PDB file of C-alpha atoms in Angstrom:
ATOM      1  CA  MET Q1469     -49.355   3.091  22.171  1.00  0.00           C
ATOM      2  CA  ASN Q1470     -46.906   5.796  23.231  1.00  0.00           C
ATOM      3  CA  PHE Q1471     -47.381   4.753  26.866  1.00  0.00           C
ATOM      4  CA  ILE Q1472     -46.546   1.134  26.058  1.00  0.00           C
ATOM      5  CA  LYS Q1473     -43.457   2.224  24.151  1.00  0.00           C
ATOM      6  CA  TYR Q1474     -42.457   4.419  27.092  1.00  0.00           C
ATOM      7  CA  LEU Q1475     -42.842   1.470  29.485  1.00  0.00           C
ATOM      8  CA  ASP Q1476     -40.874  -0.771  27.131  1.00  0.00           C
ATOM      9  CA  GLU Q1477     -38.010   1.696  27.106  1.00  0.00           C
ATOM     10  CA  ASN Q1478     -38.112   2.740  30.771  1.00  0.00           C
ATOM     11  CA  LEU Q1479     -39.811   0.122  32.984  1.00  0.00           C
ATOM     12  CA  GLU Q1480     -36.639  -1.180  34.600  1.00  0.00           C
ATOM     13  CA  LYS Q1481     -35.229   2.336  35.020  1.00  0.00           C
ATOM     14  CA  ILE Q1482     -38.391   3.452  36.820  1.00  0.00           C
ATOM     15  CA  PHE Q1483     -38.287   0.495  39.213  1.00  0.00           C
ATOM     16  CA  VAL Q1484     -34.550   0.845  39.839  1.00  0.00           C
ATOM     17  CA  VAL Q1485     -34.788   4.575  40.583  1.00  0.00           C
ATOM     18  CA  ILE Q1486     -37.765   4.148  42.914  1.00  0.00           C
ATOM     19  CA  LEU Q1487     -36.343   1.139  44.757  1.00  0.00           C
ATOM     20  CA  LEU Q1488     -32.787   2.439  45.082  1.00  0.00           C
ATOM     21  CA  GLY Q1489     -33.913   5.944  46.034  1.00  0.00           C
ATOM     22  CA  THR Q1490     -36.407   4.728  48.615  1.00  0.00           C
ATOM     23  CA  ALA Q1491     -33.996   2.190  50.112  1.00  0.00           C
ATOM     24  CA  SER Q1492     -31.287   4.848  50.357  1.00  0.00           C
ATOM     25  CA  VAL Q1493     -33.648   7.261  52.114  1.00  0.00           C
ATOM     26  CA  ILE Q1494     -34.789   4.544  54.526  1.00  0.00           C
ATOM     27  CA  ILE Q1495     -31.198   3.584  55.339  1.00  0.00           C
ATOM     28  CA  GLY Q1496     -30.271   7.253  55.769  1.00  0.00           C
ATOM     29  CA  ILE Q1497     -33.160   7.770  58.178  1.00  0.00           C
ATOM     30  CA  GLN Q1498     -32.125   4.652  60.088  1.00  0.00           C
ATOM     31  CA  VAL Q1499     -28.533   5.905  60.413  1.00  0.00           C
ATOM     32  CA  PHE Q1500     -29.794   9.287  61.630  1.00  0.00           C
ATOM     33  CA  MET Q1501     -32.166   7.657  64.101  1.00  0.00           C
ATOM     34  CA  ARG Q1502     -29.545   5.273  65.450  1.00  0.00           C
ATOM     35  CA  TYR Q1503     -26.554   7.595  65.787  1.00  0.00           C
ATOM     36  CA  VAL Q1504     -28.132  11.006  66.361  1.00  0.00           C
ATOM     37  CA  LEU Q1505     -31.363  10.228  68.191  1.00  0.00           C
ATOM     38  CA  GLU Q1506     -30.045   6.982  69.727  1.00  0.00           C
ATOM     39  CA  SER Q1507     -33.219   5.185  68.750  1.00  0.00           C
ATOM     40  CA  SER Q1508     -33.711   2.584  66.088  1.00  0.00           C
ATOM     41  CA  LEU Q1509     -36.471   1.789  63.614  1.00  0.00           C
ATOM     42  CA  SER Q1510     -37.421  -1.872  63.821  1.00  0.00           C
ATOM     43  CA  TRP Q1511     -38.609  -2.131  60.236  1.00  0.00           C
ATOM     44  CA  SER Q1512     -36.077  -0.153  58.193  1.00  0.00           C
ATOM     45  CA  GLU Q1513     -33.403  -2.803  57.680  1.00  0.00           C
ATOM     46  CA  GLU Q1514     -35.936  -5.422  56.631  1.00  0.00           C
ATOM     47  CA  ILE Q1515     -37.675  -3.163  54.108  1.00  0.00           C
ATOM     48  CA  ALA Q1516     -34.355  -1.961  52.653  1.00  0.00           C
ATOM     49  CA  ARG Q1517     -33.126  -5.561  52.329  1.00  0.00           C
ATOM     50  CA  TYR Q1518     -36.282  -6.591  50.467  1.00  0.00           C
ATOM     51  CA  MET Q1519     -35.972  -3.573  48.190  1.00  0.00           C
ATOM     52  CA  PHE Q1520     -32.396  -4.543  47.349  1.00  0.00           C
ATOM     53  CA  VAL Q1521     -33.533  -8.088  46.519  1.00  0.00           C
ATOM     54  CA  TRP Q1522     -36.106  -6.698  44.089  1.00  0.00           C
ATOM     55  CA  LEU Q1523     -33.536  -4.222  42.773  1.00  0.00           C
ATOM     56  CA  THR Q1524     -31.131  -7.062  42.009  1.00  0.00           C
ATOM     57  CA  TYR Q1525     -33.611  -9.057  39.942  1.00  0.00           C
ATOM     58  CA  ILE Q1526     -34.887  -6.024  38.061  1.00  0.00           C
ATOM     59  CA  GLY Q1527     -31.281  -4.990  37.484  1.00  0.00           C
ATOM     60  CA  ILE Q1528     -30.639  -8.282  35.707  1.00  0.00           C
ATOM     61  CA  SER Q1529     -33.411  -7.435  33.271  1.00  0.00           C
ATOM     62  CA  TYR Q1530     -32.036  -3.930  32.790  1.00  0.00           C
ATOM     63  CA  GLY Q1531     -28.601  -5.364  32.057  1.00  0.00           C
ATOM     64  CA  VAL Q1532     -30.080  -7.619  29.385  1.00  0.00           C
ATOM     65  CA  LYS Q1533     -32.046  -4.745  27.867  1.00  0.00           C
ATOM     66  CA  ALA Q1534     -28.964  -2.514  27.742  1.00  0.00           C
ATOM     67  CA  ASP Q1535     -26.801  -5.436  26.547  1.00  0.00           C
ATOM     68  CA  ARG Q1536     -24.365  -4.772  29.375  1.00  0.00           C
ATOM     69  CA  HIS Q1537     -24.048  -8.172  31.018  1.00  0.00           C
ATOM     70  CA  ILE Q1538     -20.701  -9.840  31.324  1.00  0.00           C
ATOM     71  CA  LYS Q1539     -20.104 -12.093  28.359  1.00  0.00           C
ATOM     72  CA  VAL Q1540     -17.151 -14.051  27.116  1.00  0.00           C
ATOM     73  CA  ASP Q1541     -16.400 -11.540  24.388  1.00  0.00           C
ATOM     74  CA  ALA Q1542     -12.973 -12.983  23.703  1.00  0.00           C
ATOM     75  CA  ALA Q1543     -14.562 -16.266  22.604  1.00  0.00           C
ATOM     76  CA  MET Q1544     -16.865 -14.331  20.295  1.00  0.00           C
ATOM     77  CA  TYR Q1545     -13.880 -13.053  18.337  1.00  0.00           C
ATOM     78  CA  LEU Q1546     -12.624 -16.570  17.694  1.00  0.00           C
ATOM     79  CA  PHE Q1547     -15.409 -16.861  15.133  1.00  0.00           C
ATOM     80  CA  PRO Q1548     -15.478 -15.175  11.723  1.00  0.00           C
ATOM     81  CA  LYS Q1549     -17.526 -11.955  11.617  1.00  0.00           C
ATOM     82  CA  LYS Q1550     -20.382 -13.543   9.707  1.00  0.00           C
ATOM     83  CA  PHE Q1551     -20.923 -16.117  12.508  1.00  0.00           C
ATOM     84  CA  ARG Q1552     -20.665 -13.791  15.506  1.00  0.00           C
ATOM     85  CA  LYS Q1553     -24.278 -12.707  15.303  1.00  0.00           C
ATOM     86  CA  TYR Q1554     -25.419 -16.318  15.429  1.00  0.00           C
ATOM     87  CA  VAL Q1555     -23.101 -17.164  18.308  1.00  0.00           C
ATOM     88  CA  SER Q1556     -24.585 -14.208  20.183  1.00  0.00           C
ATOM     89  CA  ILE Q1557     -28.109 -15.425  19.402  1.00  0.00           C
ATOM     90  CA  ILE Q1558     -27.242 -18.925  20.633  1.00  0.00           C
ATOM     91  CA  GLY Q1559     -25.936 -17.370  23.860  1.00  0.00           C
ATOM     92  CA  ASP Q1560     -29.186 -15.443  24.250  1.00  0.00           C
ATOM     93  CA  ILE Q1561     -31.207 -18.614  23.644  1.00  0.00           C
ATOM     94  CA  LEU Q1562     -29.234 -20.450  26.336  1.00  0.00           C
ATOM     95  CA  PHE Q1563     -29.721 -17.536  28.734  1.00  0.00           C
ATOM     96  CA  PHE Q1564     -33.446 -17.552  27.847  1.00  0.00           C
ATOM     97  CA  ALA Q1565     -33.649 -21.266  28.718  1.00  0.00           C
ATOM     98  CA  PHE Q1566     -32.001 -20.599  32.084  1.00  0.00           C
ATOM     99  CA  ALA Q1567     -34.307 -17.637  32.780  1.00  0.00           C
ATOM    100  CA  ALA Q1568     -37.387 -19.663  31.795  1.00  0.00           C
ATOM    101  CA  ILE Q1569     -36.390 -22.416  34.239  1.00  0.00           C
ATOM    102  CA  ILE Q1570     -36.077 -19.808  36.993  1.00  0.00           C
ATOM    103  CA  VAL Q1571     -39.516 -18.392  36.103  1.00  0.00           C
ATOM    104  CA  VAL Q1572     -41.177 -21.816  36.175  1.00  0.00           C
ATOM    105  CA  ASN Q1573     -39.580 -22.736  39.495  1.00  0.00           C
ATOM    106  CA  SER Q1574     -40.371 -19.314  40.964  1.00  0.00           C
ATOM    107  CA  ILE Q1575     -44.072 -19.765  40.223  1.00  0.00           C
ATOM    108  CA  GLY Q1576     -44.246 -22.860  42.414  1.00  0.00           C
ATOM    109  CA  THR Q1577     -42.092 -21.380  45.142  1.00  0.00           C
ATOM    110  CA  SER Q1578     -44.079 -18.132  45.279  1.00  0.00           C
ATOM    111  CA  ALA Q1579     -47.396 -19.972  45.323  1.00  0.00           C
ATOM    112  CA  SER Q1580     -46.172 -22.233  48.120  1.00  0.00           C
ATOM    113  CA  ILE Q1581     -44.988 -19.298  50.219  1.00  0.00           C
ATOM    114  CA  PHE Q1582     -48.263 -17.411  49.679  1.00  0.00           C
ATOM    115  CA  LYS Q1583     -50.260 -20.523  50.674  1.00  0.00           C
ATOM    116  CA  SER Q1584     -48.208 -20.963  53.839  1.00  0.00           C
ATOM    117  CA  GLY Q1585     -49.173 -17.479  54.983  1.00  0.00           C
ATOM    118  CA  GLN Q1586     -45.599 -16.746  56.025  1.00  0.00           C
ATOM    119  CA  SER Q1587     -44.938 -13.088  56.758  1.00  0.00           C
ATOM    120  CA  SER Q1588     -41.840 -11.034  57.449  1.00  0.00           C
ATOM    121  CA  PRO Q1589     -40.913 -10.684  61.122  1.00  0.00           C
ATOM    122  CA  ALA Q1590     -40.651  -6.904  61.533  1.00  0.00           C
ATOM    123  CA  VAL Q1591     -43.180  -5.543  59.052  1.00  0.00           C
ATOM    124  CA  GLY Q1592     -45.531  -8.473  58.584  1.00  0.00           C
ATOM    125  CA  ILE Q1593     -45.725  -8.265  54.793  1.00  0.00           C
ATOM    126  CA  PRO Q1594     -46.394 -11.577  53.032  1.00  0.00           C
ATOM    127  CA  MET Q1595     -43.094 -13.285  52.203  1.00  0.00           C
ATOM    128  CA  GLY Q1596     -44.618 -14.315  48.895  1.00  0.00           C
ATOM    129  CA  ILE Q1597     -44.087 -10.740  47.731  1.00  0.00           C
ATOM    130  CA  LEU Q1598     -40.344 -11.153  48.248  1.00  0.00           C
ATOM    131  CA  TYR Q1599     -40.406 -14.475  46.413  1.00  0.00           C
ATOM    132  CA  LEU Q1600     -42.095 -12.821  43.429  1.00  0.00           C
ATOM    133  CA  ALA Q1601     -38.862 -10.886  42.750  1.00  0.00           C
ATOM    134  CA  PRO Q1602     -37.103 -13.691  40.811  1.00  0.00           C
ATOM    135  CA  LEU Q1603     -40.337 -14.478  38.976  1.00  0.00           C
ATOM    136  CA  PHE Q1604     -40.842 -10.877  37.866  1.00  0.00           C
ATOM    137  CA  GLY Q1605     -37.162 -10.210  37.211  1.00  0.00           C
ATOM    138  CA  PHE Q1606     -36.522 -13.300  35.126  1.00  0.00           C
ATOM    139  CA  ALA Q1607     -39.856 -12.956  33.286  1.00  0.00           C
ATOM    140  CA  MET Q1608     -38.603  -9.523  32.246  1.00  0.00           C
ATOM    141  CA  VAL Q1609     -35.259 -11.114  31.303  1.00  0.00           C
ATOM    142  CA  CYS Q1610     -37.132 -13.544  29.029  1.00  0.00           C
ATOM    143  CA  LEU Q1611     -38.991 -10.656  27.396  1.00  0.00           C
ATOM    144  CA  ARG Q1612     -35.789  -8.641  26.914  1.00  0.00           C
ATOM    145  CA  LEU Q1613     -33.958 -11.662  25.485  1.00  0.00           C
ATOM    146  CA  VAL Q1614     -36.733 -12.247  22.944  1.00  0.00           C
ATOM    147  CA  GLN Q1615     -36.478  -8.573  21.974  1.00  0.00           C
ATOM    148  CA  SER Q1616     -32.695  -8.901  21.687  1.00  0.00           C
ATOM    149  CA  ILE Q1617     -32.905 -12.011  19.519  1.00  0.00           C
ATOM    150  CA  ILE Q1618     -35.451 -10.371  17.207  1.00  0.00           C
ATOM    151  CA  ARG Q1619     -33.313  -7.224  16.997  1.00  0.00           C
ATOM    152  CA  GLN Q1620     -30.226  -9.289  16.125  1.00  0.00           C
ATOM    153  CA  LEU Q1621     -32.064 -11.315  13.486  1.00  0.00           C
ATOM    154  CA  LYS Q1622     -33.371  -8.146  11.817  1.00  0.00           C
ATOM    155  CA  SER Q1623     -30.089  -6.239  11.864  1.00  0.00           C
ATOM    156  CA  ASP Q1624     -26.839  -6.437   9.969  1.00  0.00           C
ATOM    157  CA  ASP Q1625     -24.028  -8.432  11.559  1.00  0.00           C
ATOM    158  CA  GLU Q1626     -22.115  -5.404  12.826  1.00  0.00           C
ATOM    159  CA  GLU Q1627     -25.188  -3.602  14.174  1.00  0.00           C
ATOM    160  CA  SER Q1628     -26.313  -6.593  16.222  1.00  0.00           C
ATOM    161  CA  MET Q1629     -23.062  -6.662  18.171  1.00  0.00           C
ATOM    162  CA  LYS Q1630     -23.578  -3.210  19.713  1.00  0.00           C
ATOM    163  CA  GLY Q1631     -22.570  -4.258  23.224  1.00  0.00           C
ATOM    164  CA  ASP Q1632     -19.302  -5.884  22.209  1.00  0.00           C
ATOM    165  CA  GLU Q1633     -16.094  -3.974  22.665  1.00  0.00           C
ATOM    166  CA  ILE Q1634     -12.458  -4.975  22.686  1.00  0.00           C
TER     167      ILE Q1634
END
């Protein structure tokens, strides 16, 4: 149970640190190879690009978890305090609907790419792995939004608005 709680609290952080750190090292090695040794790695740019794609989608989930995404906070303050929590929940529900649509469409796209057998040009990894990034990222967004909605419903009005600042 402690492991599951640890993953719940840190899954996105773990992925972000690994992906960003590895991509940075790969890019650093490529720069060294190109400008110091005057030789280039054929695979480094492609791998780093794919890591940044995954990093972007996982970062969306992390932003939702940390309640740090850009919102129209000014509009929130047009409502009385007792309604702000519900306006925030409605926003999360709308975001959930969008994320769910992305997940559903990503399933078909990923399956199609895997069936086609398409692979990346330099490394030869299945392109379906790259197309799993939006599926995984937005599935995590859906999970984090459900957690956020539950947290807001259980909390007092002021506590649920922890990410809002003016």
